[in-house]
Short mmCIF file of C-alpha atoms in Angstrom, two decimals:
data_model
loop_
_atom_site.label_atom_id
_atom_site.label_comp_id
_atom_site.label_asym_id
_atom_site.label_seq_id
_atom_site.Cartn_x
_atom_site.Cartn_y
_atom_site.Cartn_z
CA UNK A 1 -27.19 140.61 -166.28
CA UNK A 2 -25.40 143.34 -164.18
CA UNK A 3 -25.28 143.18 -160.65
CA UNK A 4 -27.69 144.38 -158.86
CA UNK A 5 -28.53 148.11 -157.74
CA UNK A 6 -30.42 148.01 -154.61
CA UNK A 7 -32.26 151.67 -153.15
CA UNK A 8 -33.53 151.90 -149.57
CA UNK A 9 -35.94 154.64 -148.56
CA UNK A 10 -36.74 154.65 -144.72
CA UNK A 11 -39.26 157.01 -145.55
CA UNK A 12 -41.08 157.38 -148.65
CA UNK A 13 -44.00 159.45 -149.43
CA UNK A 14 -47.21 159.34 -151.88
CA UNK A 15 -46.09 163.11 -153.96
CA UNK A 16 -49.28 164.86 -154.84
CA UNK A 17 -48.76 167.55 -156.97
CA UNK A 18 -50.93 170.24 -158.42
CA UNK A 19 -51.49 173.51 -158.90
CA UNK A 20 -53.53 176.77 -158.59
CA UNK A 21 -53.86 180.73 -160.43
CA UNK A 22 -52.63 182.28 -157.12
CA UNK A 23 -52.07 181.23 -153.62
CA UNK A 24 -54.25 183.38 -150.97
CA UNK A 25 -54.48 183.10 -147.39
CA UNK A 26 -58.61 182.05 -145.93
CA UNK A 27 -59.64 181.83 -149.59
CA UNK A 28 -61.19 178.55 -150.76
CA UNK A 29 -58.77 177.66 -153.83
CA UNK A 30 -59.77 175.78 -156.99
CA UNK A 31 -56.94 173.00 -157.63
CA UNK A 32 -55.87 171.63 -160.76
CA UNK A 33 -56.46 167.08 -161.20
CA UNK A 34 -53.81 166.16 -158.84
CA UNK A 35 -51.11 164.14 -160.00
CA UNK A 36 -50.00 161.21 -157.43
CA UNK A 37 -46.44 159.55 -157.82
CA UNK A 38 -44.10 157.39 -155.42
CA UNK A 39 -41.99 159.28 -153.74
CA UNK A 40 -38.86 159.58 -151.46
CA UNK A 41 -35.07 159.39 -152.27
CA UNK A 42 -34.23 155.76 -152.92
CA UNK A 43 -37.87 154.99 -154.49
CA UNK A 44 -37.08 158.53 -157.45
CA UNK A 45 -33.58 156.77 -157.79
CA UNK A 46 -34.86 153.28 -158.78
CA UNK A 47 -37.87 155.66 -160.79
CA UNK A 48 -35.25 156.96 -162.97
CA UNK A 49 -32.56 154.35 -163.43
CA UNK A 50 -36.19 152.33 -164.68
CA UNK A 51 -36.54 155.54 -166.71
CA UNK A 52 -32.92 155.08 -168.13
CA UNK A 53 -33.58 151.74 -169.62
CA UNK A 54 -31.88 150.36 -166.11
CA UNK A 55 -32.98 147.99 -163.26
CA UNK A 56 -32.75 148.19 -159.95
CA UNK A 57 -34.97 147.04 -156.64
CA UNK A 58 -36.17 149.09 -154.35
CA UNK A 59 -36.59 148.64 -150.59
CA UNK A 60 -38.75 150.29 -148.52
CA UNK A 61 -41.22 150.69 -145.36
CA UNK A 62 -45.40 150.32 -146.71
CA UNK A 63 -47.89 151.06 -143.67
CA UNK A 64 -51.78 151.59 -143.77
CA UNK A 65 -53.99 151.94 -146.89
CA UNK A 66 -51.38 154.95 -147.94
CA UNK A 67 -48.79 152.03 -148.40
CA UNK A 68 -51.33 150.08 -150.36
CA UNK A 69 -52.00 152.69 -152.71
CA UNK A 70 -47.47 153.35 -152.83
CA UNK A 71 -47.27 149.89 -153.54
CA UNK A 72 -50.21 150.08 -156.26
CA UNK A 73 -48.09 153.06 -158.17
CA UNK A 74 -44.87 151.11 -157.76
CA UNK A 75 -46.55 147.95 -159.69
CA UNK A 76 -48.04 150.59 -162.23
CA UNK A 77 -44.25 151.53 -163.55
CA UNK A 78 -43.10 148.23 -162.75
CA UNK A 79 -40.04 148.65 -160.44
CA UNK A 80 -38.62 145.64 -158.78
CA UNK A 81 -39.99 145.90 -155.21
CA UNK A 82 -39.18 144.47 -151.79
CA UNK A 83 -42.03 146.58 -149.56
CA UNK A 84 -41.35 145.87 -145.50
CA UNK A 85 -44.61 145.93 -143.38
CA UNK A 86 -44.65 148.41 -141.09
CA UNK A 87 -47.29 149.65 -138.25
CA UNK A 88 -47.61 153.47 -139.39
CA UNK A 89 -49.21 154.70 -142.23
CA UNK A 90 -46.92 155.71 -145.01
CA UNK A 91 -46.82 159.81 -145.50
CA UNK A 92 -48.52 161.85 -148.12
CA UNK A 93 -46.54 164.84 -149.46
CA UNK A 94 -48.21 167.96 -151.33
CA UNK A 95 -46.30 170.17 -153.89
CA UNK A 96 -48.37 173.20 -155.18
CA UNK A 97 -47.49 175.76 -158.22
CA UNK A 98 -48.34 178.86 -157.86
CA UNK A 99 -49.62 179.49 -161.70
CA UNK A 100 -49.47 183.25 -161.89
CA UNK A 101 -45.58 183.71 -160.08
CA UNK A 102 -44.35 180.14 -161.63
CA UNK A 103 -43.30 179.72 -157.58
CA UNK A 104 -43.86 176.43 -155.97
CA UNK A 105 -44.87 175.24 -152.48
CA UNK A 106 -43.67 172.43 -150.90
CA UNK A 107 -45.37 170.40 -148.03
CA UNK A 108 -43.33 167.61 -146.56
CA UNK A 109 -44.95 165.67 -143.93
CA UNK A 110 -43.00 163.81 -141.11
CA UNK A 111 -41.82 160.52 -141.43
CA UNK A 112 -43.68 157.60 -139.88
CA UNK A 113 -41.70 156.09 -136.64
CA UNK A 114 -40.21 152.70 -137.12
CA UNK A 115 -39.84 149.96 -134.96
CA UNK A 116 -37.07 147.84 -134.31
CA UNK A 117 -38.80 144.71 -136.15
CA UNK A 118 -38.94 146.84 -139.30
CA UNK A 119 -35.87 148.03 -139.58
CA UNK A 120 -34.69 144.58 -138.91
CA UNK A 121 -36.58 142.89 -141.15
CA UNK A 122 -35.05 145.71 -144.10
CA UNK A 123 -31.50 144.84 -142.83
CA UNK A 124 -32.41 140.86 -142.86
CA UNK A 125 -33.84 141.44 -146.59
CA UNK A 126 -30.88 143.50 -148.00
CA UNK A 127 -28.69 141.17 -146.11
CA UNK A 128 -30.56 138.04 -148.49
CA UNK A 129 -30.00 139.65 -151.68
CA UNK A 130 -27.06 138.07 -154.01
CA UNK A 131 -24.64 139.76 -156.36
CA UNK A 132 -25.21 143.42 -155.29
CA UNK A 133 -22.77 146.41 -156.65
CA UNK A 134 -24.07 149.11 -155.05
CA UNK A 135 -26.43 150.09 -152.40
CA UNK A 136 -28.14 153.24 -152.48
CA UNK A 137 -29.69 154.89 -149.61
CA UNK A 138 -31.34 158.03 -150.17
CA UNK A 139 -33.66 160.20 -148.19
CA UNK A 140 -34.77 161.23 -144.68
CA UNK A 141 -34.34 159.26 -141.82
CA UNK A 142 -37.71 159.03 -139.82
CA UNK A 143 -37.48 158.65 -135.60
CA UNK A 144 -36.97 155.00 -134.98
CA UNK A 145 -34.08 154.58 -136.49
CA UNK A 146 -31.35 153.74 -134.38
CA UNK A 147 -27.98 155.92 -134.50
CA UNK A 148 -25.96 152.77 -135.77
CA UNK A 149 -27.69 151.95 -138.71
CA UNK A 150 -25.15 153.09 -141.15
CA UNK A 151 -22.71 150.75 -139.76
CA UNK A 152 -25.11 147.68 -140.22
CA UNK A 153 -25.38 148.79 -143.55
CA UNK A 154 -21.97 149.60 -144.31
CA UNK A 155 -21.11 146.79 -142.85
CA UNK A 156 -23.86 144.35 -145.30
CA UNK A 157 -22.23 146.15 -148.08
CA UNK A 158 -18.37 145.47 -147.40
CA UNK A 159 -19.56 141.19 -147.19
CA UNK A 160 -20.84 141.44 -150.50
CA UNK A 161 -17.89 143.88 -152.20
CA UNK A 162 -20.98 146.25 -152.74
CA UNK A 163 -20.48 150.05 -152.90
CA UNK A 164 -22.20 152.07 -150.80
CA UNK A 165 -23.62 155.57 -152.21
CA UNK A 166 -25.60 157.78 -148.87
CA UNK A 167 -27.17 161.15 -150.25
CA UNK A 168 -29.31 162.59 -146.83
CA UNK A 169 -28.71 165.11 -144.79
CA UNK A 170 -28.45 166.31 -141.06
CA UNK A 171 -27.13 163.86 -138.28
CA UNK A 172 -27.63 160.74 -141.02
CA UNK A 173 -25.12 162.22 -143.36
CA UNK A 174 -22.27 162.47 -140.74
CA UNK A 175 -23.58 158.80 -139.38
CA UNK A 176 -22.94 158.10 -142.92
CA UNK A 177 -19.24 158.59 -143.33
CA UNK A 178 -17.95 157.77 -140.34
CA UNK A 179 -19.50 154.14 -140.70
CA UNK A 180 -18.17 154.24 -144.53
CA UNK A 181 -19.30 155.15 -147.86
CA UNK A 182 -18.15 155.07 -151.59
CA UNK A 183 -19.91 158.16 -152.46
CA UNK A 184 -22.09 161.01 -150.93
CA UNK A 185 -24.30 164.01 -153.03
CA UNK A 186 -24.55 167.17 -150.17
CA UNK A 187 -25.22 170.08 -151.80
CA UNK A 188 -23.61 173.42 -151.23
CA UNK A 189 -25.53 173.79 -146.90
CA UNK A 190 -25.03 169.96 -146.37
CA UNK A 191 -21.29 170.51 -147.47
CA UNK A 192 -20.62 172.96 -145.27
CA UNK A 193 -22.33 171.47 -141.98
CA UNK A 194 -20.23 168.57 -142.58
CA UNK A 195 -17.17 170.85 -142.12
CA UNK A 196 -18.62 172.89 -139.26
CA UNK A 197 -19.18 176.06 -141.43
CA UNK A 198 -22.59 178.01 -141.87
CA UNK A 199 -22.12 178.51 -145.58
CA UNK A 200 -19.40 177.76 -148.41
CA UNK A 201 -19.08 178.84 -151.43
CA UNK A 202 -18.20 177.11 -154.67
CA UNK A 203 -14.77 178.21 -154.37
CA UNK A 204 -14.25 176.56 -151.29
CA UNK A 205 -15.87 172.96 -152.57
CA UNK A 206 -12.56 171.80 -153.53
CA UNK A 207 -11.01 171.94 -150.02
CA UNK A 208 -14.03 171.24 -148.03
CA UNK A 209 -14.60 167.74 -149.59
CA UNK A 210 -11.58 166.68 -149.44
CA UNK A 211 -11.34 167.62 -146.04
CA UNK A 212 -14.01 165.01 -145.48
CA UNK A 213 -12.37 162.80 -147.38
CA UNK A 214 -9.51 162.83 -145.88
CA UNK A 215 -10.85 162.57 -142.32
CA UNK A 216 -13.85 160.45 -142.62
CA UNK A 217 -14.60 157.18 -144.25
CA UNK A 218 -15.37 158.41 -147.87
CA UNK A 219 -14.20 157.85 -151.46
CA UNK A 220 -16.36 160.54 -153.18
CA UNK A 221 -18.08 163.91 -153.02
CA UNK A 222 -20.49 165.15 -155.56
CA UNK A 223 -21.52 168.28 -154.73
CA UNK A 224 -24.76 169.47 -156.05
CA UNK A 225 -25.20 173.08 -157.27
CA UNK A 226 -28.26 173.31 -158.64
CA UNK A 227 -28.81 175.15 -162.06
CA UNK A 228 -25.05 175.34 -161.80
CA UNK A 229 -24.60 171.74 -162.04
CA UNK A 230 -21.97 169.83 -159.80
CA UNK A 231 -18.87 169.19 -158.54
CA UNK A 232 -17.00 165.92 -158.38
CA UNK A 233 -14.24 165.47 -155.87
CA UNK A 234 -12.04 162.80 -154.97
CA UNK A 235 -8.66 162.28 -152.97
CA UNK A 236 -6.60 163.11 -156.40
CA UNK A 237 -8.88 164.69 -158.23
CA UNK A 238 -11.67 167.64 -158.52
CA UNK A 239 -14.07 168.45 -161.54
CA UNK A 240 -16.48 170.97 -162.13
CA UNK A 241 -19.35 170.06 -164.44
CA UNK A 242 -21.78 172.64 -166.10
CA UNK A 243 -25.02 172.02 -167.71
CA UNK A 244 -26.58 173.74 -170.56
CA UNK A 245 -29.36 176.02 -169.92
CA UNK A 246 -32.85 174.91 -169.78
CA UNK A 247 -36.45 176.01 -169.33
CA UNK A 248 -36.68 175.11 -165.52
CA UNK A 249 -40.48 173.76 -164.39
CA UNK A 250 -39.55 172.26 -161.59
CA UNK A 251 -36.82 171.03 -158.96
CA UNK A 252 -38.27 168.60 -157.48
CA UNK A 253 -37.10 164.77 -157.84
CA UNK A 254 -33.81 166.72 -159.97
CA UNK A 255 -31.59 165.55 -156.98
CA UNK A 256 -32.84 162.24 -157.27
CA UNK A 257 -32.16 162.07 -160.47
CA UNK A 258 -28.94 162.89 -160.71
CA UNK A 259 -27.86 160.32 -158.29
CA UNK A 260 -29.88 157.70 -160.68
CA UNK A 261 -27.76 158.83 -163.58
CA UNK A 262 -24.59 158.62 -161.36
CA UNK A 263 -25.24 154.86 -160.62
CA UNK A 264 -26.55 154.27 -163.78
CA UNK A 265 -23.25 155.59 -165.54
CA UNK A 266 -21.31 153.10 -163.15
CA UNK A 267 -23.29 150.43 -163.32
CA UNK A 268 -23.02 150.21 -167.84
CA UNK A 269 -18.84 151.22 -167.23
CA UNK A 270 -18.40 154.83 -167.78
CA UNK A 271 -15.99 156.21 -165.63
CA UNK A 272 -16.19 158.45 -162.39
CA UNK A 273 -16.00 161.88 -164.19
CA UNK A 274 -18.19 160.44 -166.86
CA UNK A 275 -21.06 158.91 -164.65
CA UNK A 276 -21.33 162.53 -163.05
CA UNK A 277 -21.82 164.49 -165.98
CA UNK A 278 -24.80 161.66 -166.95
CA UNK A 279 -25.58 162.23 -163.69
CA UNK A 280 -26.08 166.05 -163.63
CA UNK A 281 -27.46 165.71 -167.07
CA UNK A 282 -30.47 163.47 -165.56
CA UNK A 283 -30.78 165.82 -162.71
CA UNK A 284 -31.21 168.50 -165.55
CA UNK A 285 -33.74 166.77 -167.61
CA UNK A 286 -35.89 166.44 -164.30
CA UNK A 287 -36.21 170.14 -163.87
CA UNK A 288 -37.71 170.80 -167.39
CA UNK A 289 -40.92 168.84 -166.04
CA UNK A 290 -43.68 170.02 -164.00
CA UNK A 291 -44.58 168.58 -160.18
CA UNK A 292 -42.68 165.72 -159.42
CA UNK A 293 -41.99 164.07 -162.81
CA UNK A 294 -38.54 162.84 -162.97
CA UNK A 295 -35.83 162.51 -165.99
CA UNK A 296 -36.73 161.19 -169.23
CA UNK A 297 -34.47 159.18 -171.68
CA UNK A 298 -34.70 161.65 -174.53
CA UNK A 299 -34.03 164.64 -172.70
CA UNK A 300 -31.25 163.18 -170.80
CA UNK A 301 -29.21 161.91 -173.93
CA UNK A 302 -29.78 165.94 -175.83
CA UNK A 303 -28.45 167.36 -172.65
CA UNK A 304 -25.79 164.78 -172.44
CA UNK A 305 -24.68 165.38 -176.15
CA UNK A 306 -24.70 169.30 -175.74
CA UNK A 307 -22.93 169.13 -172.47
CA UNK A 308 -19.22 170.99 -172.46
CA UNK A 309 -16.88 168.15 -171.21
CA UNK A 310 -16.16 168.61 -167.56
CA UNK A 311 -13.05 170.87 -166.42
CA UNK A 312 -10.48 169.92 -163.37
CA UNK A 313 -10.39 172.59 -160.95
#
């Protein structure tokens, strides 16, 4: 048995996805049978590791009849689950395709506040799990959440030698490396707020992540690039990785995936450079499915096999 992966989500989401001919403004629109999946970072990335013939339990906040119904979905793929009670109801998201343009529209809905109890009883639970090797935490950070929370969590993961992986955004992501992190995913607008800029471009990926390397509390920087793949830095090193072309459906849950396959590829010994291109390969094999449907196995490993090996830059 491998140690364990743990995934937190402070703020996961019931993804309802369907679709209609064309979007118009006052008109009463006929929807295709919705299609309702857990969402939210760290819930996708236990989804897909699950997905990969891996294992990993997932933390996270359940409020209201919304969280019964999460839970309910969880159960129904099986994922290892530690739910935390909480008083607010947990969020519904909506993701619409636009059938005639291929375009899709994506409602988010806010994050439920937490309380202090919750969040402390998530800490106390991580805290009480043995033999962890990595932690990820993945997603947005709802109000409630106090500004040191990274540091209680970095700090749980350095007693137990377990590696901590952070892929949000905003004021999170910078909490994030100061308090100390193996490995972040920005992509290319995350990157560059880290370093103060209003945009970079992939030219500039090289020296911008190791800038925050260098000055923050970070090991590694995979920078996500979309259909263009990714781009794995470290203090020594730098690698560009490029998928094959594929018949894109939809984006959504791709991010997550890719992170899945990252961990994945550590956890079962492949090395750094290696773990990425699984990685990017999973993120991929997302895309080539409609709504919110993440990675499957088969996909991944004909993506994987038709890959070009990855390139220092």
């Amino acid at each position: 048995m491998h140690s364990r992966i743990i995934t937190l989500t402070f703020s996961p989401a019931i993804d309802k996805s369907t679709s209609v001919p064309l979007l118009i403004p006052e008109k009463k629109l006929k929807c295709s049978d919705p299609v309702y999946e857990p969402g939210g970072g760290g819930i996708n990335v236990a989804r897909a590791i699950k997905r990969l013939d891996g294992y990993a339990t997932a933390i996270y906040f359940e409020g209201g009849c919304t969280g019964n119904v999460f839970t309910k979905l969880l159960h129904k793929e099986s994922i290892d689950i530690i739910p935390i009670k909480t008083s607010g109801a947990t969020r519904e998201n909506l993701v619409v395709k636009e059938i005639e343009t291929n375009r899709q529209f994506r409602f988010g809905m806010p994050g439920v506040r937490l309380t202090g109890r919750a969040y402390q009883k998530c800490l106390l639970a991580l805290d009480n799990i043995p033999d962890i090797a990595y932690i990820v935490v993945s997603g947005s950070v709802p109000p409630g959440v106090p500004a040191d929370i990274f540091v209680k969590i970095a700090r749980i993961a350095k007693s137990k030698n377990a590696k901590l992986i952070v892929d949000t955004s905003g004021e999170a992501l910078s909490q994030a490396i100061a308090s100390g992190v193996y490995l972040i995913k920005p992509n290319l607008k995350e990157l560059a707020t880290l370093t103060g800029k209003e945009i970079l471009g992939i030219d500039q990926v090289k020296e911008a992540a190791k800038e925050i390397i260098n000055k923050f509390k970070c090991e590694v920087i995979v920078v996500s690039l979309g259909a263009q793949g990714a781009i794995l830095v470290t203090k020594n090193s730098c690698y560009q990785i490029t998928p094959p072309n594929v018949n894109v459906q939809s984006t959504v849950g791709a991010g997550d995936s890719m992170l899945a396959g990252i961990v994945y590829g550590l956890q079962n010994h492949k090395d750094l450079v290696e773990s990425a291109r699984f990685g990017v390969a999973c993120g991929t094999a997302a895309t080539m499915n409609q709504g919110t449907e993440l990675c499957h196995l088969n996909d991944v490993k004909k993506i994987y096999q038709n890959m070009e090996p990855p390139h220092a830059i």
